[in-house]
Amino acid sequence: MRRFDKDGAKDGAFTRMNVYCLKIIPRCSAVRKSARSIIVALTIIFAAWISPLAYAEHSRYIVQFRQVVKASGISIMSEATALGIPPAQIVGSIPGDRLIAARLSDQQLAELKGRSEVELIEPDHLVSVQYTPNDPFLSSLYGLIGSKGIQATNAWDTTKGDPDAIVAVIDTGIDYNHPDLVNNIWTNGGETPSNGIDDDGNGYVDDYYGYDFANEDGDPFDDHGHGTHVSGTVAASGDNAIGVVGVAWHSRVLAIKTIGASGVGAYFDIIQGIDYLIKLKQSGVPIVCINLSLGGLEFSKTLQRAFRKADENDILVVAAAGNSSENADKEPQYPAAFNFSNIISVAATGSEGTLAPFSNFGRKSVDVGAPGVDILSTNLLASINAPYIERSGTSMASPHVAGIAALIAAINPELTARQIRTSILTTVTAAATLAGITTTGGIVNAEAALADAAPKVRMLEVYGRVSRGSDRVRGVRVRARSVDGSGGTHSSRSRTDGSFAVRGLLAGSYLITASKVGTRFKKRSVTRSVTSDVKQDFQVRR
């Protein structure tokens, strides 16, 4: 059933029916299990009646070829053809990872499983967007400025983001013409849009705004609305007298389209998107994190490998926990459920700071909560509704966290993805309804996360010993005085063993002196440049 409660705005009434049915069934009873079985059956029947193409069983598979040395000039497509997969059945490939996605008959599938050239073959599982839509109406952005929100206004006193802190949005694309997004859209400076040429030679034609892996072209324009809404929460422009404001409203979003107008996509398209982003980062594009407001129900080794590669390339992944009111420890959803140190799984909370009724949870597998109910954000300009719309779901919660990651990267670009994750997860605002059902028990706090992640001014020290021959001299005052006065004066006295440590120094030039009544030193003072901890010994005259 969970596949069908996240389909999109066009089936919104049906979506809400599923959520409400789950809410009135006891969590831990045979009654709930029986009722759920009935609902699942009805859901499948009704969903098939509404949109048979969207939910039909598909024959797409991901094929992983073994990593072996091949003769020069033999392509992955040629290998696939040699194994009996015609080019017309191949829907995508990642040559560097020796992966293809292809439509296969049962006979082809059976034959490939017996071939030594094939390492593994698995279904190309479906993913879907993760919101429970509502009708649009104006509302305050409680998720940003409310008492139960992420405390963004205080964080903005520190930073409002930076164009070099980019959030990649793997979703339904982005309406890059939206006036609240147009100034914060990443564009490929090496590519000329719509000229049909791969100008920068990266293997992707016309990837000026990113790439559309759902349709295999260079235009990731949103024809659904979900990705545009998510992007507005991350980085809608602020202080421009129109619309809404995003969490990191001086940062940029990068469009990766893996889901089309139906709201349903495939694992392989996500794998291709991650591969594309890794190549961009390796080429110097400052990608901080990926927002994934989508999910699938089936485990995949090839998808898991893709997220391991994101971890190895220092890219944070912020993923929606899912909208099925499920314990994700028992009913995992991917990619949120992958156990990597660069992934944050996000549950949804409402304006009162309580867990949303539709949100998944999990003491081990869901990390943190963020506002995800009635979130106002950008919508498709061509929509019959409005250029701004309210939506609910863990899809709306996840971009709040991705925005915080962008704020952190703006103030401290030296931090790794794991360090950003730590700052976010160790500074939450405690929430009673999240205690025991998420790993942190709280709602993300942008202000506290920035304070934790801010570059710390390290206090330096001068240390050493005062001696006369082999004897140690106690009671000597050692003073470090800043030459230009900016670092002040600091001092200490040598202990019984003659040791001293003058602490609390900022980097700079210091005059270091040693003095004790009735004692003469071979060298009483010295000027030293202190850019790290330094040792300075003093010798007493005989």
XYZ file of C-alpha atoms in Angstrom:
542
model
C 0.000 0.000 0.000
C 2.791 2.410 0.705
C 3.600 2.663 -2.972
C 0.190 4.180 -3.626
C -0.058 6.749 -0.820
C 2.566 9.023 -2.364
C 1.574 9.216 -6.016
C 1.009 12.931 -6.447
C -1.453 15.777 -6.384
C -3.767 14.318 -9.022
C -4.612 11.367 -6.702
C -4.489 13.408 -3.521
C -7.917 12.423 -2.193
C -7.050 8.765 -2.549
C -3.729 9.367 -0.835
C -5.359 10.977 2.164
C -7.835 8.096 2.437
C -4.966 5.682 2.924
C -3.316 7.814 5.574
C -6.505 8.314 7.526
C -7.328 4.608 7.421
C -3.949 3.818 8.925
C -4.464 6.381 11.659
C -7.586 4.749 13.105
C -6.256 1.191 13.139
C -4.445 0.094 16.349
C -0.690 -0.259 15.789
C -0.116 -3.610 17.480
C -3.052 -5.938 16.913
C -4.289 -8.714 14.690
C -7.156 -6.406 13.760
C -4.743 -3.934 12.230
C -3.027 -6.632 10.185
C -6.321 -7.933 8.865
C -7.623 -4.475 8.084
C -4.387 -3.563 6.372
C -4.659 -6.601 4.111
C -8.124 -5.478 3.039
C -6.905 -1.924 2.445
C -3.937 -3.159 0.424
C -6.216 -5.208 -1.795
C -8.627 -2.328 -2.308
C -5.712 0.041 -2.900
C -4.259 -2.118 -5.650
C -7.628 -2.500 -7.342
C -8.453 1.216 -7.108
C -4.970 2.337 -8.133
C -5.040 0.074 -11.163
C -8.408 1.571 -12.134
C -7.094 5.128 -11.767
C -3.776 4.786 -13.587
C -2.940 1.324 -14.955
C 0.228 2.526 -16.654
C 1.682 4.047 -13.475
C 1.378 0.847 -11.445
C 1.754 -1.950 -13.990
C 4.429 -4.548 -13.236
C 7.513 -3.653 -15.229
C 10.317 -5.732 -16.707
C 13.185 -3.335 -16.081
C 16.259 -4.878 -14.502
C 19.649 -3.579 -13.422
C 22.511 -5.729 -14.697
C 25.941 -5.508 -13.050
C 28.746 -6.861 -15.233
C 31.809 -8.282 -13.557
C 34.814 -5.987 -13.171
C 37.178 -7.690 -15.610
C 39.780 -6.371 -18.024
C 38.277 -6.064 -21.498
C 39.940 -5.585 -24.862
C 40.394 -1.955 -25.821
C 37.418 -0.466 -27.662
C 34.789 -2.913 -26.383
C 31.952 -0.909 -24.831
C 29.481 -1.950 -22.168
C 26.764 -1.766 -24.845
C 28.694 -4.194 -27.038
C 29.088 -6.586 -24.125
C 25.353 -6.409 -23.456
C 24.588 -7.070 -27.116
C 26.952 -10.051 -27.099
C 24.945 -11.466 -24.195
C 21.724 -11.219 -26.150
C 20.378 -7.853 -24.990
C 19.460 -5.791 -28.081
C 20.270 -2.049 -27.873
C 16.562 -1.254 -28.163
C 15.957 -2.952 -24.809
C 18.682 -1.008 -22.976
C 17.236 2.062 -21.232
C 20.411 3.380 -19.619
C 24.028 2.653 -18.779
C 26.837 3.742 -16.462
C 29.968 2.490 -18.246
C 32.379 3.343 -15.425
C 30.441 1.149 -13.004
C 29.703 -1.484 -15.681
C 25.961 -1.126 -15.085
C 23.028 -1.131 -17.457
C 19.270 -0.987 -17.056
C 17.310 -3.018 -19.571
C 13.866 -4.403 -20.286
C 14.157 -8.189 -20.261
C 11.859 -11.086 -21.014
C 11.637 -14.002 -18.599
C 13.732 -16.103 -20.977
C 16.449 -13.428 -21.257
C 16.477 -13.053 -17.487
C 16.965 -16.781 -16.953
C 19.768 -16.921 -19.515
C 21.623 -13.924 -18.073
C 21.526 -15.324 -14.551
C 23.600 -18.254 -15.768
C 26.281 -16.189 -17.481
C 29.695 -15.812 -15.841
C 30.025 -12.255 -17.177
C 27.120 -11.083 -15.002
C 27.889 -10.338 -11.347
C 24.306 -9.680 -10.295
C 20.930 -8.866 -11.762
C 18.022 -7.378 -9.844
C 14.720 -5.625 -10.564
C 14.893 -1.892 -11.183
C 12.560 -1.104 -8.289
C 10.184 1.820 -8.249
C 10.461 4.930 -6.131
C 7.866 7.632 -5.663
C 7.607 11.130 -4.292
C 6.879 11.429 -0.594
C 4.174 13.978 0.117
C 0.532 13.938 1.159
C -0.798 16.966 -0.743
C -3.257 19.553 0.548
C -5.120 22.392 -1.143
C -3.042 25.578 -1.353
C -3.647 28.590 0.901
C -1.481 31.239 2.421
C 0.197 30.372 5.674
C 3.083 31.546 7.772
C 6.317 29.611 7.386
C 6.149 28.087 10.852
C 8.780 25.529 9.837
C 11.327 28.318 9.632
C 10.175 30.915 12.137
C 7.711 29.190 14.483
C 8.537 28.153 18.031
C 8.421 24.497 16.941
C 10.342 25.118 13.732
C 14.047 24.976 12.965
C 14.950 28.419 14.427
C 16.049 29.765 11.052
C 15.733 33.469 11.848
C 18.445 33.271 14.480
C 20.613 31.231 12.134
C 20.262 33.927 9.458
C 22.032 36.335 11.789
C 25.095 34.162 11.143
C 24.625 33.300 7.458
C 21.955 33.144 4.800
C 23.860 30.606 2.742
C 26.414 30.901 -0.037
C 26.317 30.239 -3.816
C 29.229 27.848 -3.305
C 27.156 25.667 -0.984
C 25.070 23.675 -3.474
C 22.241 21.263 -2.697
C 21.479 18.724 -5.433
C 17.761 17.920 -5.569
C 17.119 14.436 -6.970
C 13.413 14.624 -7.661
C 10.905 15.535 -10.386
C 13.075 18.388 -11.646
C 12.821 22.119 -10.905
C 10.863 24.954 -12.486
C 14.031 26.980 -13.002
C 12.030 29.954 -14.320
C 10.209 30.506 -11.021
C 10.954 34.077 -9.821
C 11.679 32.833 -6.297
C 14.183 30.255 -7.589
C 15.672 31.675 -10.772
C 18.561 33.438 -9.007
C 19.494 30.352 -6.965
C 19.604 27.708 -9.709
C 22.962 26.087 -10.442
C 23.988 26.327 -14.074
C 26.841 24.623 -15.894
C 29.180 27.369 -17.060
C 30.861 25.037 -19.529
C 27.643 24.232 -21.372
C 25.610 26.249 -23.864
C 21.937 25.400 -23.346
C 19.825 23.774 -26.056
C 22.464 23.634 -28.791
C 22.541 19.829 -28.987
C 26.271 19.699 -28.237
C 28.205 18.353 -25.249
C 30.201 21.593 -24.950
C 32.163 20.679 -21.816
C 32.840 17.105 -22.910
C 31.475 15.516 -19.734
C 29.342 12.996 -21.597
C 26.024 14.826 -21.130
C 24.505 16.978 -23.879
C 22.962 20.333 -22.885
C 23.265 19.727 -19.127
C 23.080 23.458 -18.433
C 20.584 23.163 -15.552
C 21.512 19.623 -14.543
C 20.121 16.499 -16.187
C 16.887 14.572 -16.752
C 17.550 10.870 -16.237
C 13.841 10.038 -16.360
C 13.688 11.064 -20.015
C 17.416 10.889 -20.817
C 17.870 14.477 -21.935
C 19.530 17.669 -20.748
C 16.415 19.508 -19.573
C 15.424 18.718 -15.959
C 12.351 20.982 -16.045
C 9.699 19.955 -13.526
C 6.403 18.719 -15.004
C 5.070 17.433 -11.694
C 5.671 20.108 -9.039
C 7.198 18.082 -6.225
C 10.833 18.962 -6.945
C 10.016 22.659 -7.301
C 8.282 22.663 -3.906
C 11.241 20.895 -2.288
C 13.706 23.328 -3.880
C 11.828 26.349 -2.550
C 12.188 25.095 1.007
C 15.915 24.627 0.470
C 16.784 27.865 -1.283
C 13.941 30.158 -2.373
C 15.314 33.691 -2.613
C 14.917 35.898 0.444
C 14.481 39.612 0.923
C 13.117 39.986 -2.631
C 9.619 41.192 -1.692
C 7.888 38.175 -3.276
C 6.677 34.768 -2.202
C 8.508 32.668 0.346
C 12.050 32.247 1.605
C 14.160 29.106 1.769
C 16.349 27.898 4.610
C 19.576 28.784 2.764
C 18.429 31.644 0.573
C 21.844 32.586 -0.779
C 22.722 28.984 -1.706
C 21.936 27.191 -4.973
C 19.993 24.084 -5.964
C 21.057 21.692 -8.732
C 18.319 19.861 -10.639
C 18.541 16.098 -11.128
C 15.302 14.749 -12.576
C 14.674 11.064 -11.925
C 10.871 11.119 -11.655
C 8.442 12.211 -14.352
C 4.944 13.648 -14.343
C 3.441 10.461 -12.877
C 5.387 10.827 -9.624
C 6.986 7.391 -10.061
C 10.563 6.644 -11.053
C 13.166 3.879 -10.935
C 16.235 3.067 -8.869
C 18.530 3.066 -11.899
C 17.732 6.701 -12.665
C 18.770 7.626 -9.113
C 21.990 5.632 -9.532
C 22.707 7.564 -12.746
C 21.971 10.853 -10.981
C 24.379 10.095 -8.157
C 27.067 9.067 -10.636
C 26.573 12.389 -12.472
C 26.821 14.385 -9.233
C 29.983 12.594 -8.149
C 31.611 13.478 -11.458
C 30.551 17.112 -11.022
C 32.015 17.235 -7.531
C 35.249 15.672 -8.704
C 35.431 18.395 -11.360
C 35.176 21.104 -8.695
C 31.449 21.823 -8.322
C 30.928 22.475 -4.558
C 28.085 20.017 -3.927
C 27.386 19.838 -0.186
C 24.517 17.407 -0.094
C 21.797 15.585 -1.996
C 18.160 15.957 -0.996
C 16.098 12.840 -1.701
C 12.426 13.411 -0.961
C 11.496 10.046 -2.425
C 11.790 6.406 -1.571
C 11.334 2.795 -2.575
C 10.398 -0.273 -0.595
C 12.907 -2.811 -1.865
C 16.574 -3.273 -0.977
C 19.007 -3.019 -3.888
C 22.710 -3.809 -3.896
C 23.378 -1.512 -6.846
C 21.534 1.382 -5.187
C 23.439 0.718 -1.971
C 26.736 0.853 -3.867
C 25.774 4.216 -5.351
C 25.235 5.706 -1.914
C 28.482 4.188 -0.679
C 30.214 6.038 -3.517
C 28.499 9.274 -2.419
C 29.892 8.663 1.076
C 33.364 8.023 -0.315
C 33.148 11.303 -2.250
C 32.135 13.320 0.822
C 28.547 14.090 -0.186
C 25.888 14.281 2.515
C 22.541 12.630 1.741
C 19.330 13.885 3.366
C 16.440 11.469 2.771
C 12.731 11.450 3.580
C 11.822 8.694 6.036
C 8.496 7.922 4.309
C 4.791 8.608 4.786
C 3.339 5.256 5.807
C 2.996 5.643 9.603
C 5.390 2.706 9.827
C 8.216 1.732 12.144
C 11.068 1.969 9.655
C 13.189 -0.324 11.827
C 10.818 -3.091 10.742
C 9.579 -1.710 7.403
C 12.611 0.039 5.865
C 12.386 2.452 2.959
C 15.364 3.215 0.756
C 17.601 5.194 0.530
C 16.727 6.520 4.011
C 17.322 3.079 5.535
C 20.860 2.608 4.223
C 23.326 2.533 7.115
C 26.007 4.978 5.998
C 27.579 7.737 8.049
C 26.683 10.355 5.437
C 22.897 9.760 5.443
C 20.285 11.598 7.542
C 16.796 10.069 7.613
C 14.112 12.679 8.357
C 10.666 12.289 9.922
C 7.944 14.955 9.645
C 6.604 17.075 12.496
C 3.718 19.526 12.665
C 3.346 23.082 13.911
C 3.068 21.866 17.523
C 6.332 19.942 17.294
C 4.659 16.524 17.344
C 5.254 13.630 14.973
C 2.974 13.881 11.942
C 0.399 11.037 11.834
C 1.588 9.941 8.390
C 5.327 10.008 9.158
C 7.495 6.943 9.437
C 9.623 6.647 12.570
C 12.283 4.331 13.941
C 14.535 4.353 16.964
C 17.434 2.942 14.956
C 16.751 4.017 11.387
C 15.115 7.493 11.498
C 17.464 10.167 12.750
C 15.605 13.386 13.342
C 12.397 15.354 12.877
C 11.756 18.496 10.823
C 8.614 20.462 9.908
C 6.616 18.606 7.253
C 2.927 19.486 7.668
C 1.273 22.261 5.616
C 4.585 23.604 4.328
C 4.191 26.580 1.996
C 6.703 26.676 -0.852
C 7.185 27.270 -4.558
C 4.951 25.599 -7.134
C 5.012 25.285 -10.922
C 4.300 28.653 -12.556
C 2.022 26.910 -15.051
C -0.023 25.279 -12.282
C -3.734 26.040 -12.179
C -3.422 26.304 -8.399
C -0.875 29.020 -7.623
C 2.864 29.719 -7.859
C 2.968 28.839 -4.131
C 1.286 25.878 -2.525
C 1.083 24.019 0.784
C 2.077 20.382 0.906
C 2.699 17.865 3.657
C 4.984 14.872 4.018
C 8.446 13.770 4.959
C 9.328 15.137 1.506
C 8.704 18.588 2.926
C 10.677 17.819 6.114
C 13.833 16.631 4.364
C 14.662 19.920 2.538
C 14.626 21.817 5.846
C 17.557 19.641 6.907
C 19.314 19.930 3.539
C 19.021 23.707 3.853
C 20.705 23.616 7.256
C 23.534 21.585 5.735
C 23.997 24.344 3.151
C 24.091 27.002 5.903
C 26.758 25.026 7.751
C 28.858 24.641 4.604
C 28.554 28.395 4.018
C 30.196 29.281 7.340
C 32.667 26.409 7.452
C 33.393 24.941 3.997
C 36.234 22.826 5.413
C 33.833 20.471 7.211
C 33.281 16.985 5.813
C 29.840 15.513 5.147
C 30.147 13.426 8.301
C 31.043 16.482 10.381
C 28.058 18.402 9.006
C 25.845 15.440 9.849
C 27.225 15.354 13.397
C 26.560 19.063 13.938
C 22.965 18.652 12.776
C 22.212 15.545 14.827
C 23.880 16.585 18.091
C 22.155 19.971 18.401
C 18.477 19.073 18.083
C 15.638 20.556 20.098
C 14.205 17.754 22.231
C 10.644 16.720 21.341
C 8.672 14.371 23.556
C 6.899 12.632 20.681
C 10.205 11.850 18.978
C 11.880 10.430 22.090
C 12.496 6.724 21.714
C 11.279 6.604 18.101
C 14.148 8.492 16.435
C 17.866 8.230 17.073
C 18.134 11.815 18.369
C 14.690 12.359 19.901
C 14.475 15.892 18.554
C 13.774 18.441 15.831
C 16.649 19.996 13.884
C 17.814 23.388 15.170
C 19.558 25.565 12.588
C 20.850 28.112 15.103
C 22.412 25.491 17.376
C 23.844 23.501 14.462
C 25.579 26.598 13.092
C 27.004 27.446 16.495
C 28.399 23.930 16.774
C 29.825 23.944 13.256
C 31.299 27.446 13.268
C 35.074 27.574 12.852
C 36.591 27.555 16.285
C 39.435 29.968 17.053
C 42.075 27.685 18.506
C 43.846 29.046 21.552
C 47.589 28.460 21.296
C 50.204 28.090 24.019
C 53.891 28.534 24.744
C 55.300 25.811 26.971
C 58.673 24.605 28.264
C 60.914 24.394 31.353
C 63.104 26.737 33.401
C 66.362 25.116 34.508
C 69.838 25.744 35.946
C 71.970 22.948 34.572
C 70.172 19.736 35.517
C 68.164 21.491 38.249
C 64.641 22.747 37.650
C 63.718 26.240 38.808
C 60.294 26.867 40.277
C 58.399 30.136 40.751
C 59.605 31.823 37.560
C 57.027 34.077 35.923
C 56.818 33.537 32.168
C 54.879 36.196 30.297
C 53.784 36.363 26.638
C 52.856 39.889 25.509
C 51.428 40.492 22.041
C 53.747 42.772 20.075
C 50.917 44.745 18.467
C 48.649 44.506 21.483
C 45.854 42.634 19.675
C 46.542 39.358 21.477
C 46.875 40.825 24.968
C 49.206 39.549 27.695
C 49.186 36.077 29.249
C 51.423 34.559 31.918
C 52.060 31.614 34.217
C 54.637 30.496 36.833
C 56.907 27.519 36.625
C 56.002 24.582 38.840
C 58.215 22.431 41.047
C 59.599 20.583 38.061
C 60.309 23.886 36.295
C 57.559 23.356 33.693
C 55.284 26.168 32.525
C 52.547 26.696 29.955
C 51.270 30.094 28.876
C 47.858 29.381 27.365
C 45.077 31.263 25.612
C 47.145 32.932 22.880
C 45.776 33.964 19.512
C 48.026 33.556 16.515
C 50.509 36.419 16.298
C 53.913 37.759 17.349
C 54.757 37.732 21.088
C 57.514 39.028 23.349
C 58.131 36.179 25.798
C 59.919 37.029 29.042
C 61.032 35.146 32.149
C 61.572 36.829 35.518
C 62.158 35.978 39.175
C 63.419 38.258 41.918
C 67.125 37.662 42.575
C 67.557 35.413 39.533
C 69.447 36.198 36.332
C 68.731 34.408 33.027
C 71.069 33.739 30.129
C 68.392 35.160 27.886
C 65.544 36.923 29.637
C 63.306 37.661 26.634
C 62.722 36.508 23.062
C 60.263 37.504 20.322
C 58.514 34.576 18.695
C 55.878 34.221 15.982
C 53.197 31.976 17.457
C 51.087 30.300 14.767
C 50.892 26.973 16.564
C 51.903 25.679 19.976
C 55.615 26.396 20.534
C 58.233 25.360 23.047
C 60.472 27.948 24.712
C 63.019 26.933 27.381
C 64.757 29.378 29.719
C 68.174 28.825 31.296
C 69.159 30.498 34.586
C 72.772 31.781 34.941
C 74.972 30.218 37.562
